[in-house]
Amino acid sequence: MLRFVMVFGVVLALGLSSRASGGDINVIPQPVAVERADGAFRVTPSTRIVAQGAAAVEAKKLAAALAPAMGFVLEPTASSKPGERAIEMRLDDSLSTLGAEGYELRVTPERIAIVAAQPAGLFYGIQTLRQLLPAAVLRPTRVDDVAWDVPCVKITDHPRFGWRGLLIDPARHFIAKDDVLRFLDVMALHKFNRLQIHLTDNEGWRIEIKKYPQLTELGSQMDWNLRHRDGTGPRCFGFYTQDDIRQIVQYAADRHITIVPEIEMPFHAGAEIVAYPELGIAPDRLASLEPQKRWRETSGLVAPRPQTVIFFQDVLTEVMELFPSRHIHIGGDEANIELWTNDPEMQAQMKRLQLKDAHGLHSWFIAHMDAFLSSHGRRLVGWDEILQGGLAPGATVMSWRGEQGGIAAANAGHDVVMAPTSHTYFDYYQGPAASEPLAIGGNLPLAQVYSYDPVPEAIAPDRVRHVLGVQGQLWGEFIATPAHRYYMAYPRAAALAEIGWSAKETKDYEQFVSRLRHHLERLRVLGVTFRPLD
């Protein structure tokens, strides 16, 4: 006789307790609805994966994910014999109510079925299935003497938000391509679907642009060391070729992750001013200096001349050729625009454009980028400073200086991604600074991350739809190695994954930590150097 325990689905709909236990269903992020039953499905070399059409593409991903640890390959097939034990994967339009990323997963002793309306849903069903198996399934080499049992269960699942992201920062400390790919693998297990890559900053330009080769010839090779406590640190040289970018974008797309490129402007632009001093304030003076001295003299702020607009539009043209993402991030933050106010050329520019002040000049520059991206079917994303001087019509705001920018933008009818320092800056300390790796400052423990709700009450009910989702930031000033990056990311990113995916009504920190203790074993098997729980 089967024994079922319903959690988080119909129980909530009936207004009953949401504290019911899911038994050994320790999945992160927490599914919307779980029904646990007695028994298990055992995966063996004779198990078949049944899939057709687009579902077969995802089925091959499942077979590839299981093969290293299991030591055998489950070849996908188009059909199975009656009564044959199999893993079935199929697309079904009737599940469109779960959205493009939702899925159903049913496990009985005889069969596993993953069903979704779209391929992304099948992929996320695979990630849940991987977490239902013993953690050893995540090992990259064969594991003997393990029973590959999947507990009998019915899961109905779909995400709360469409934007569930992380940010990495190779501009400050370059991140090798293979390390980016591995980071994407861990993201996929947690059902993240956006990776923003901060490709440019004062410390380095990290993407090849064919029209402007000195961006990488000079801008990626600055003698800039970001130091550790002992005064040492790795040199930050390096960049991604366009072929590297294509590989990263495709690798991410195979895991249903969109790469969102960030090309910083008009501030955080020191690397490009070093390479092309005509972009900067007082360009003749900058051009007369050697590049190393030029770096120390530039303010990191470009001068928004018409030629500067053309330069960045040229750059964005090549960026759009490489990144299919609808959203292109242009930064727009922390601009020390008083330098424009004090510069005679920029004063004349503001007068010529009939702009009230430097905020207006900032807005004029951002509006040109917005119009250019919009004309190519893309959407501009910028940090919340782009609100200053008036927001460009098609812009999406990423709210980092608290929530006010996101609230203002959403209530004005603009899309927003919530990314406040208070809950999503994973370059902050996780405990007492003396006992933690060097960080930029602040303090953001796991419980505080988990407490976050990306929809502030101050957003009008009819504007909540403009909250696209949430994103965690791993700024790279003091994150020089993959081990340090993972330590800063996990398990806080696991908490953020749940914020982005799971239903608000089911949030329970103690229950999350209980599941997380099991999940940390998966991270350990993957070689993720996470911060231990307190």
mmCIF file of C-alpha atoms in Angstrom, residues 32-411:
data_model
loop_
_atom_site.group_PDB
_atom_site.id
_atom_site.type_symbol
_atom_site.label_atom_id
_atom_site.label_comp_id
_atom_site.label_asym_id
_atom_site.label_seq_id
_atom_site.Cartn_x
_atom_site.Cartn_y
_atom_site.Cartn_z
ATOM 1 C CA VAL A 32 6.055 23.923 -5.501
ATOM 2 C CA ALA A 33 4.255 20.645 -4.722
ATOM 3 C CA VAL A 34 5.540 17.263 -3.576
ATOM 4 C CA GLU A 35 3.690 13.989 -2.992
ATOM 5 C CA ARG A 36 5.907 11.311 -1.439
ATOM 6 C CA ALA A 37 5.167 7.594 -1.825
ATOM 7 C CA ASP A 38 6.751 4.378 -0.591
ATOM 8 C CA GLY A 39 9.217 2.608 -2.807
ATOM 9 C CA ALA A 40 11.859 3.630 -5.325
ATOM 10 C CA PHE A 41 12.832 3.332 -8.963
ATOM 11 C CA ARG A 42 16.278 1.800 -9.463
ATOM 12 C CA VAL A 43 18.343 2.977 -12.422
ATOM 13 C CA THR A 44 20.333 0.100 -13.949
ATOM 14 C CA PRO A 45 22.211 -0.480 -17.219
ATOM 15 C CA SER A 46 18.984 -1.901 -18.699
ATOM 16 C CA THR A 47 16.995 1.251 -17.962
ATOM 17 C CA ARG A 48 15.895 3.037 -21.108
ATOM 18 C CA ILE A 49 15.282 6.747 -21.681
ATOM 19 C CA VAL A 50 12.266 7.221 -23.932
ATOM 20 C CA ALA A 51 11.987 10.542 -25.759
ATOM 21 C CA GLN A 52 11.155 11.939 -29.177
ATOM 22 C CA GLY A 53 11.761 15.197 -31.025
ATOM 23 C CA ALA A 54 12.859 18.148 -28.906
ATOM 24 C CA ALA A 55 12.513 16.027 -25.777
ATOM 25 C CA ALA A 56 15.232 13.726 -27.113
ATOM 26 C CA VAL A 57 17.706 16.628 -26.992
ATOM 27 C CA GLU A 58 17.105 16.988 -23.258
ATOM 28 C CA ALA A 59 17.148 13.203 -22.831
ATOM 29 C CA LYS A 60 20.716 13.118 -24.151
ATOM 30 C CA LYS A 61 21.652 15.663 -21.484
ATOM 31 C CA LEU A 62 20.216 13.377 -18.812
ATOM 32 C CA ALA A 63 22.151 10.395 -20.163
ATOM 33 C CA ALA A 64 25.364 12.446 -20.262
ATOM 34 C CA ALA A 65 24.835 13.686 -16.707
ATOM 35 C CA LEU A 66 24.339 10.192 -15.263
ATOM 36 C CA ALA A 67 26.984 8.295 -17.208
ATOM 37 C CA PRO A 68 30.246 9.359 -15.465
ATOM 38 C CA ALA A 69 29.272 8.201 -11.982
ATOM 39 C CA MET A 70 27.050 5.278 -13.001
ATOM 40 C CA GLY A 71 29.595 3.892 -15.431
ATOM 41 C CA PHE A 72 27.018 3.144 -18.122
ATOM 42 C CA VAL A 73 25.183 5.199 -20.730
ATOM 43 C CA LEU A 74 21.405 5.157 -20.930
ATOM 44 C CA GLU A 75 20.858 5.519 -24.657
ATOM 45 C CA PRO A 76 17.713 7.494 -25.509
ATOM 46 C CA THR A 77 15.166 5.640 -27.631
ATOM 47 C CA ALA A 78 11.946 6.686 -29.320
ATOM 48 C CA SER A 79 9.754 4.020 -27.704
ATOM 49 C CA SER A 80 9.702 1.284 -25.105
ATOM 50 C CA LYS A 81 8.091 -2.121 -24.826
ATOM 51 C CA PRO A 82 4.972 -2.586 -22.687
ATOM 52 C CA GLY A 83 5.941 -3.062 -19.058
ATOM 53 C CA GLU A 84 9.567 -2.097 -19.663
ATOM 54 C CA ARG A 85 11.148 -0.032 -16.875
ATOM 55 C CA ALA A 86 12.108 3.293 -18.335
ATOM 56 C CA ILE A 87 12.619 7.014 -17.867
ATOM 57 C CA GLU A 88 10.136 8.818 -20.086
ATOM 58 C CA MET A 89 10.646 12.435 -21.166
ATOM 59 C CA ARG A 90 8.056 14.231 -23.240
ATOM 60 C CA LEU A 91 6.590 17.591 -24.101
ATOM 61 C CA ASP A 92 2.912 18.208 -23.439
ATOM 62 C CA ASP A 93 1.132 21.451 -24.318
ATOM 63 C CA SER A 94 -1.444 20.810 -21.609
ATOM 64 C CA LEU A 95 1.213 21.769 -19.042
ATOM 65 C CA SER A 96 1.526 25.278 -20.482
ATOM 66 C CA THR A 97 -0.114 26.555 -17.282
ATOM 67 C CA LEU A 98 3.215 25.773 -15.573
ATOM 68 C CA GLY A 99 5.009 28.162 -17.945
ATOM 69 C CA ALA A 100 8.047 27.600 -20.127
ATOM 70 C CA GLU A 101 10.184 26.395 -17.197
ATOM 71 C CA GLY A 102 7.665 24.305 -15.258
ATOM 72 C CA TYR A 103 7.531 20.507 -15.201
ATOM 73 C CA GLU A 104 5.961 17.440 -13.637
ATOM 74 C CA LEU A 105 8.113 14.600 -12.340
ATOM 75 C CA ARG A 106 6.492 11.285 -11.401
ATOM 76 C CA VAL A 107 8.441 8.363 -10.004
ATOM 77 C CA THR A 108 7.000 4.890 -9.434
ATOM 78 C CA PRO A 109 8.933 1.625 -8.984
ATOM 79 C CA GLU A 110 8.336 0.888 -12.680
ATOM 80 C CA ARG A 111 8.740 4.254 -14.381
ATOM 81 C CA ILE A 112 10.028 7.827 -14.167
ATOM 82 C CA ALA A 113 8.196 10.433 -16.222
ATOM 83 C CA ILE A 114 9.374 14.017 -16.748
ATOM 84 C CA VAL A 115 6.783 16.053 -18.620
ATOM 85 C CA ALA A 116 6.832 19.758 -19.503
ATOM 86 C CA ALA A 117 5.413 22.195 -22.018
ATOM 87 C CA GLN A 118 8.854 23.398 -23.136
ATOM 88 C CA PRO A 119 12.387 21.915 -23.244
ATOM 89 C CA ALA A 120 13.538 24.187 -20.395
ATOM 90 C CA GLY A 121 10.994 22.506 -18.140
ATOM 91 C CA LEU A 122 12.375 19.084 -19.011
ATOM 92 C CA PHE A 123 15.863 20.333 -18.193
ATOM 93 C CA TYR A 124 14.775 21.561 -14.760
ATOM 94 C CA GLY A 125 13.032 18.250 -14.168
ATOM 95 C CA ILE A 126 16.390 16.596 -14.865
ATOM 96 C CA GLN A 127 18.039 18.775 -12.199
ATOM 97 C CA THR A 128 15.449 17.680 -9.669
ATOM 98 C CA LEU A 129 15.957 14.045 -10.655
ATOM 99 C CA ARG A 130 19.723 14.415 -10.154
ATOM 100 C CA GLN A 131 19.081 15.706 -6.638
ATOM 101 C CA LEU A 132 16.727 12.803 -5.859
ATOM 102 C CA LEU A 133 19.511 10.321 -6.661
ATOM 103 C CA PRO A 134 22.371 9.670 -4.215
ATOM 104 C CA ALA A 135 24.838 12.575 -4.143
ATOM 105 C CA ALA A 136 27.507 10.297 -5.645
ATOM 106 C CA VAL A 137 25.727 10.626 -8.991
ATOM 107 C CA LEU A 138 27.423 14.027 -9.334
ATOM 108 C CA ARG A 139 30.918 12.531 -9.277
ATOM 109 C CA PRO A 140 32.930 12.870 -12.503
ATOM 110 C CA THR A 141 34.196 9.272 -12.315
ATOM 111 C CA ARG A 142 32.585 5.868 -11.881
ATOM 112 C CA VAL A 143 31.280 4.984 -8.435
ATOM 113 C CA ASP A 144 30.807 1.294 -7.601
ATOM 114 C CA ASP A 145 28.566 -0.316 -5.002
ATOM 115 C CA VAL A 146 25.912 2.403 -5.091
ATOM 116 C CA ALA A 147 22.229 1.633 -5.586
ATOM 117 C CA TRP A 148 20.989 4.333 -7.926
ATOM 118 C CA ASP A 149 17.558 4.589 -6.334
ATOM 119 C CA VAL A 150 15.088 7.418 -6.910
ATOM 120 C CA PRO A 151 12.348 7.710 -4.251
ATOM 121 C CA CYS A 152 8.792 7.423 -5.507
ATOM 122 C CA VAL A 153 7.334 10.881 -5.716
ATOM 123 C CA LYS A 154 5.140 13.221 -7.699
ATOM 124 C CA ILE A 155 6.483 16.757 -8.092
ATOM 125 C CA THR A 156 4.712 19.626 -9.785
ATOM 126 C CA ASP A 157 7.013 22.600 -10.103
ATOM 127 C CA HIS A 158 7.483 25.988 -11.731
ATOM 128 C CA PRO A 159 9.483 29.134 -10.900
ATOM 129 C CA ARG A 160 8.183 32.238 -9.163
ATOM 130 C CA PHE A 161 10.377 34.575 -11.243
ATOM 131 C CA GLY A 162 11.695 34.517 -14.800
ATOM 132 C CA TRP A 163 15.058 36.129 -13.922
ATOM 133 C CA ARG A 164 17.128 34.075 -11.484
ATOM 134 C CA GLY A 165 20.665 35.285 -11.834
ATOM 135 C CA LEU A 166 24.207 35.592 -10.605
ATOM 136 C CA LEU A 167 26.946 38.029 -11.619
ATOM 137 C CA ILE A 168 30.652 37.269 -12.011
ATOM 138 C CA ASP A 169 33.380 39.862 -12.501
ATOM 139 C CA PRO A 170 36.342 38.902 -14.707
ATOM 140 C CA ALA A 171 37.075 42.596 -15.271
ATOM 141 C CA ARG A 172 38.777 42.860 -11.858
ATOM 142 C CA HIS A 173 40.233 39.348 -11.662
ATOM 143 C CA PHE A 174 40.129 37.516 -14.960
ATOM 144 C CA ILE A 175 38.237 34.202 -14.880
ATOM 145 C CA ALA A 176 39.480 31.507 -17.247
ATOM 146 C CA LYS A 177 36.941 30.184 -19.736
ATOM 147 C CA ASP A 178 36.934 26.672 -18.253
ATOM 148 C CA ASP A 179 36.230 28.120 -14.806
ATOM 149 C CA VAL A 180 33.237 29.999 -16.227
ATOM 150 C CA LEU A 181 31.924 26.761 -17.742
ATOM 151 C CA ARG A 182 32.242 24.924 -14.447
ATOM 152 C CA PHE A 183 30.486 27.767 -12.654
ATOM 153 C CA LEU A 184 27.623 27.403 -15.141
ATOM 154 C CA ASP A 185 27.345 23.696 -14.330
ATOM 155 C CA VAL A 186 26.785 24.442 -10.651
ATOM 156 C CA MET A 187 24.322 27.203 -11.499
ATOM 157 C CA ALA A 188 22.297 24.805 -13.651
ATOM 158 C CA LEU A 189 21.877 22.362 -10.765
ATOM 159 C CA HIS A 190 20.256 25.215 -8.799
ATOM 160 C CA LYS A 191 17.960 26.225 -11.690
ATOM 161 C CA PHE A 192 19.541 29.652 -12.230
ATOM 162 C CA ASN A 193 18.836 30.985 -15.727
ATOM 163 C CA ARG A 194 20.913 34.195 -16.013
ATOM 164 C CA LEU A 195 24.640 34.813 -15.691
ATOM 165 C CA GLN A 196 25.676 38.444 -15.975
ATOM 166 C CA ILE A 197 29.337 38.800 -16.892
ATOM 167 C CA HIS A 198 30.946 42.114 -15.943
ATOM 168 C CA LEU A 199 33.311 42.243 -18.900
ATOM 169 C CA THR A 200 34.784 45.731 -18.556
ATOM 170 C CA ASP A 201 35.891 48.091 -15.806
ATOM 171 C CA ASN A 202 38.759 50.376 -14.866
ATOM 172 C CA GLU A 203 40.951 47.348 -14.172
ATOM 173 C CA GLY A 204 40.512 45.542 -17.467
ATOM 174 C CA TRP A 205 38.695 45.061 -20.768
ATOM 175 C CA ARG A 206 37.980 41.339 -21.196
ATOM 176 C CA ILE A 207 36.216 40.876 -24.541
ATOM 177 C CA GLU A 208 37.732 40.965 -28.012
ATOM 178 C CA ILE A 209 36.269 43.720 -30.209
ATOM 179 C CA LYS A 210 37.523 43.405 -33.780
ATOM 180 C CA LYS A 211 37.043 47.063 -34.689
ATOM 181 C CA TYR A 212 39.015 48.298 -31.687
ATOM 182 C CA PRO A 213 41.889 45.840 -31.120
ATOM 183 C CA GLN A 214 43.678 47.994 -28.545
ATOM 184 C CA LEU A 215 40.842 47.349 -26.104
ATOM 185 C CA THR A 216 42.405 43.959 -25.482
ATOM 186 C CA GLU A 217 45.989 44.703 -26.596
ATOM 187 C CA LEU A 218 46.257 47.443 -23.955
ATOM 188 C CA GLY A 219 43.058 47.425 -21.931
ATOM 189 C CA SER A 220 43.390 43.803 -20.807
ATOM 190 C CA GLN A 221 47.074 44.073 -19.927
ATOM 191 C CA MET A 222 47.236 46.805 -17.331
ATOM 192 C CA ASP A 223 49.735 46.355 -14.519
ATOM 193 C CA TRP A 224 46.995 46.223 -11.931
ATOM 194 C CA ASN A 225 47.290 43.929 -8.932
ATOM 195 C CA LEU A 226 44.416 43.601 -6.510
ATOM 196 C CA ARG A 227 46.074 42.687 -3.255
ATOM 197 C CA HIS A 228 45.339 40.205 -0.509
ATOM 198 C CA ARG A 229 45.994 40.612 3.193
ATOM 199 C CA ASP A 230 49.645 39.670 2.749
ATOM 200 C CA GLY A 231 50.159 42.311 0.063
ATOM 201 C CA THR A 232 50.316 39.835 -2.816
ATOM 202 C CA GLY A 233 47.891 38.987 -5.514
ATOM 203 C CA PRO A 234 47.733 37.461 -8.992
ATOM 204 C CA ARG A 235 48.129 39.666 -12.031
ATOM 205 C CA CYS A 236 44.831 40.299 -13.719
ATOM 206 C CA PHE A 237 45.789 39.955 -17.379
ATOM 207 C CA GLY A 238 43.601 38.154 -19.900
ATOM 208 C CA PHE A 239 40.541 38.416 -22.138
ATOM 209 C CA TYR A 240 38.000 36.268 -23.972
ATOM 210 C CA THR A 241 38.370 35.895 -27.714
ATOM 211 C CA GLN A 242 35.165 36.028 -29.700
ATOM 212 C CA ASP A 243 35.406 32.260 -30.135
ATOM 213 C CA ASP A 244 35.681 31.930 -26.340
ATOM 214 C CA ILE A 245 32.516 33.989 -25.976
ATOM 215 C CA ARG A 246 30.658 31.848 -28.494
ATOM 216 C CA GLN A 247 31.645 28.711 -26.595
ATOM 217 C CA ILE A 248 30.520 30.181 -23.266
ATOM 218 C CA VAL A 249 27.216 31.386 -24.720
ATOM 219 C CA GLN A 250 26.487 27.991 -26.302
ATOM 220 C CA TYR A 251 27.508 26.059 -23.191
ATOM 221 C CA ALA A 252 25.162 28.218 -21.136
ATOM 222 C CA ALA A 253 22.318 27.919 -23.656
ATOM 223 C CA ASP A 254 22.590 24.125 -23.513
ATOM 224 C CA ARG A 255 21.835 24.520 -19.792
ATOM 225 C CA HIS A 256 19.037 27.035 -20.429
ATOM 226 C CA ILE A 257 21.109 29.880 -19.002
ATOM 227 C CA THR A 258 21.257 33.228 -20.785
ATOM 228 C CA ILE A 259 24.560 35.108 -20.645
ATOM 229 C CA VAL A 260 23.906 38.818 -20.053
ATOM 230 C CA PRO A 261 26.978 40.858 -21.080
ATOM 231 C CA GLU A 262 27.815 44.027 -19.198
ATOM 232 C CA ILE A 263 29.836 46.725 -20.968
ATOM 233 C CA GLU A 264 30.320 49.534 -18.429
ATOM 234 C CA MET A 265 29.666 53.137 -19.471
ATOM 235 C CA PRO A 266 30.067 56.057 -18.970
ATOM 236 C CA PHE A 267 32.038 55.367 -15.747
ATOM 237 C CA HIS A 268 34.159 52.335 -14.812
ATOM 238 C CA ALA A 269 35.708 52.904 -18.236
ATOM 239 C CA GLY A 270 39.386 53.340 -17.380
ATOM 240 C CA ALA A 271 40.571 50.387 -19.478
ATOM 241 C CA GLU A 272 39.062 51.718 -22.706
ATOM 242 C CA ILE A 273 40.305 55.243 -22.025
ATOM 243 C CA VAL A 274 43.827 53.847 -21.624
ATOM 244 C CA ALA A 275 43.442 52.077 -24.967
ATOM 245 C CA TYR A 276 41.737 55.002 -26.712
ATOM 246 C CA PRO A 277 42.484 58.236 -24.835
ATOM 247 C CA GLU A 278 40.240 60.220 -27.182
ATOM 248 C CA LEU A 279 37.327 58.818 -25.155
ATOM 249 C CA GLY A 280 38.401 60.582 -21.961
ATOM 250 C CA ILE A 281 38.242 64.051 -20.489
ATOM 251 C CA ALA A 282 41.206 66.206 -21.607
ATOM 252 C CA PRO A 283 42.140 63.676 -24.306
ATOM 253 C CA ASP A 284 45.217 65.506 -25.577
ATOM 254 C CA ARG A 285 46.833 65.314 -22.154
ATOM 255 C CA LEU A 286 45.985 61.598 -21.826
ATOM 256 C CA ALA A 287 47.298 60.795 -25.303
ATOM 257 C CA SER A 288 50.652 62.345 -24.463
ATOM 258 C CA LEU A 289 51.219 59.836 -21.656
ATOM 259 C CA GLU A 290 52.507 56.276 -21.800
ATOM 260 C CA PRO A 291 49.672 53.743 -21.256
ATOM 261 C CA GLN A 292 50.804 52.798 -17.738
ATOM 262 C CA LYS A 293 50.872 56.426 -16.673
ATOM 263 C CA ARG A 294 47.643 57.042 -18.577
ATOM 264 C CA TRP A 295 45.877 54.478 -16.411
ATOM 265 C CA ARG A 296 46.826 56.345 -13.253
ATOM 266 C CA GLU A 297 45.678 59.673 -14.686
ATOM 267 C CA THR A 298 42.309 58.743 -16.149
ATOM 268 C CA SER A 299 39.291 59.289 -13.938
ATOM 269 C CA GLY A 300 37.547 56.253 -15.411
ATOM 270 C CA LEU A 301 34.842 58.536 -16.824
ATOM 271 C CA VAL A 302 34.376 58.930 -20.573
ATOM 272 C CA ALA A 303 33.481 62.258 -22.121
ATOM 273 C CA PRO A 304 30.076 61.853 -23.821
ATOM 274 C CA ARG A 305 30.949 63.393 -27.169
ATOM 275 C CA PRO A 306 29.138 62.262 -30.330
ATOM 276 C CA GLN A 307 32.308 60.311 -31.243
ATOM 277 C CA THR A 308 32.137 58.520 -27.882
ATOM 278 C CA VAL A 309 28.546 57.532 -28.597
ATOM 279 C CA ILE A 310 29.635 56.103 -31.946
ATOM 280 C CA PHE A 311 32.492 54.181 -30.298
ATOM 281 C CA PHE A 312 30.216 52.445 -27.808
ATOM 282 C CA GLN A 313 27.581 51.740 -30.444
ATOM 283 C CA ASP A 314 30.297 50.075 -32.526
ATOM 284 C CA VAL A 315 31.250 47.987 -29.491
ATOM 285 C CA LEU A 316 27.630 47.063 -28.803
ATOM 286 C CA THR A 317 27.196 46.005 -32.429
ATOM 287 C CA GLU A 318 29.857 43.326 -31.986
ATOM 288 C CA VAL A 319 28.500 42.439 -28.540
ATOM 289 C CA MET A 320 25.037 41.836 -30.011
ATOM 290 C CA GLU A 321 26.561 39.580 -32.665
ATOM 291 C CA LEU A 322 28.046 37.416 -29.918
ATOM 292 C CA PHE A 323 25.278 37.437 -27.310
ATOM 293 C CA PRO A 324 21.691 36.555 -28.271
ATOM 294 C CA SER A 325 20.445 37.820 -24.889
ATOM 295 C CA ARG A 326 17.520 40.198 -25.228
ATOM 296 C CA HIS A 327 18.978 42.232 -22.361
ATOM 297 C CA ILE A 328 22.311 44.027 -22.724
ATOM 298 C CA HIS A 329 23.715 45.638 -19.558
ATOM 299 C CA ILE A 330 25.512 48.978 -19.922
ATOM 300 C CA GLY A 331 26.296 49.664 -16.258
ATOM 301 C CA GLY A 332 25.579 53.367 -15.810
ATOM 302 C CA ASP A 333 26.498 53.364 -12.120
ATOM 303 C CA GLU A 334 28.608 55.547 -9.822
ATOM 304 C CA ALA A 335 29.519 58.095 -12.505
ATOM 305 C CA ASN A 336 31.518 60.957 -10.989
ATOM 306 C CA ILE A 337 29.686 63.404 -13.210
ATOM 307 C CA GLU A 338 30.985 66.460 -11.347
ATOM 308 C CA LEU A 339 34.033 66.050 -13.609
ATOM 309 C CA TRP A 340 31.795 66.961 -16.536
ATOM 310 C CA THR A 341 30.483 69.946 -14.622
ATOM 311 C CA ASN A 342 34.034 71.225 -14.136
ATOM 312 C CA ASP A 343 35.273 70.558 -17.662
ATOM 313 C CA PRO A 344 34.997 73.417 -20.220
ATOM 314 C CA GLU A 345 34.401 71.067 -23.155
ATOM 315 C CA MET A 346 31.588 69.251 -21.359
ATOM 316 C CA GLN A 347 30.103 72.547 -20.184
ATOM 317 C CA ALA A 348 29.920 73.582 -23.838
ATOM 318 C CA GLN A 349 28.402 70.195 -24.704
ATOM 319 C CA MET A 350 25.645 70.637 -22.117
ATOM 320 C CA LYS A 351 24.928 74.143 -23.371
ATOM 321 C CA ARG A 352 24.831 72.978 -26.996
ATOM 322 C CA LEU A 353 22.382 70.179 -26.083
ATOM 323 C CA GLN A 354 20.341 72.536 -23.867
ATOM 324 C CA LEU A 355 20.784 70.282 -20.866
ATOM 325 C CA LYS A 356 20.144 71.549 -17.365
ATOM 326 C CA ASP A 357 23.086 69.841 -15.689
ATOM 327 C CA ALA A 358 25.471 66.872 -15.723
ATOM 328 C CA HIS A 359 22.625 64.529 -14.757
ATOM 329 C CA GLY A 360 20.980 65.511 -18.004
ATOM 330 C CA LEU A 361 24.181 64.726 -19.899
ATOM 331 C CA HIS A 362 24.309 61.301 -18.242
ATOM 332 C CA SER A 363 20.707 60.684 -19.272
ATOM 333 C CA TRP A 364 21.425 61.927 -22.816
ATOM 334 C CA PHE A 365 24.228 59.404 -23.168
ATOM 335 C CA ILE A 366 22.199 56.484 -21.738
ATOM 336 C CA ALA A 367 19.218 57.394 -23.946
ATOM 337 C CA HIS A 368 21.413 57.080 -27.047
ATOM 338 C CA MET A 369 22.436 53.567 -25.973
ATOM 339 C CA ASP A 370 18.826 52.662 -25.214
ATOM 340 C CA ALA A 371 17.603 53.861 -28.607
ATOM 341 C CA PHE A 372 20.430 52.022 -30.360
ATOM 342 C CA LEU A 373 19.765 48.727 -28.572
ATOM 343 C CA SER A 374 16.009 49.093 -29.047
ATOM 344 C CA SER A 375 16.496 49.618 -32.786
ATOM 345 C CA HIS A 376 18.143 46.175 -32.840
ATOM 346 C CA GLY A 377 15.397 44.479 -30.848
ATOM 347 C CA ARG A 378 17.343 44.469 -27.568
ATOM 348 C CA ARG A 379 16.620 45.910 -24.129
ATOM 349 C CA LEU A 380 19.039 48.079 -22.179
ATOM 350 C CA VAL A 381 19.677 47.139 -18.548
ATOM 351 C CA GLY A 382 21.457 49.485 -16.176
ATOM 352 C CA TRP A 383 22.119 49.936 -12.486
ATOM 353 C CA ASP A 384 19.614 52.201 -10.760
ATOM 354 C CA GLU A 385 21.661 55.378 -11.376
ATOM 355 C CA ILE A 386 20.197 55.386 -14.882
ATOM 356 C CA LEU A 387 17.069 56.811 -13.236
ATOM 357 C CA GLN A 388 18.941 60.090 -12.684
ATOM 358 C CA GLY A 389 18.037 62.741 -15.208
ATOM 359 C CA GLY A 390 15.114 60.715 -16.553
ATOM 360 C CA LEU A 391 14.906 57.050 -17.514
ATOM 361 C CA ALA A 392 15.276 55.958 -21.113
ATOM 362 C CA PRO A 393 11.956 54.599 -22.448
ATOM 363 C CA GLY A 394 12.929 50.957 -22.932
ATOM 364 C CA ALA A 395 15.364 50.570 -20.041
ATOM 365 C CA THR A 396 15.288 47.869 -17.391
ATOM 366 C CA VAL A 397 16.576 48.887 -13.965
ATOM 367 C CA MET A 398 18.777 46.684 -11.803
ATOM 368 C CA SER A 399 18.224 48.016 -8.293
ATOM 369 C CA TRP A 400 21.379 47.761 -6.162
ATOM 370 C CA ARG A 401 21.393 50.794 -3.840
ATOM 371 C CA GLY A 402 18.567 49.332 -1.798
ATOM 372 C CA GLU A 403 15.097 48.852 -3.248
ATOM 373 C CA GLN A 404 14.021 52.428 -3.926
ATOM 374 C CA GLY A 405 15.285 52.482 -7.497
ATOM 375 C CA GLY A 406 13.423 49.283 -8.278
ATOM 376 C CA ILE A 407 10.270 50.517 -6.583
ATOM 377 C CA ALA A 408 10.324 53.808 -8.501
ATOM 378 C CA ALA A 409 11.032 52.097 -11.812
ATOM 379 C CA ALA A 410 8.358 49.399 -11.396
ATOM 380 C CA ASN A 411 5.718 51.889 -10.323
#
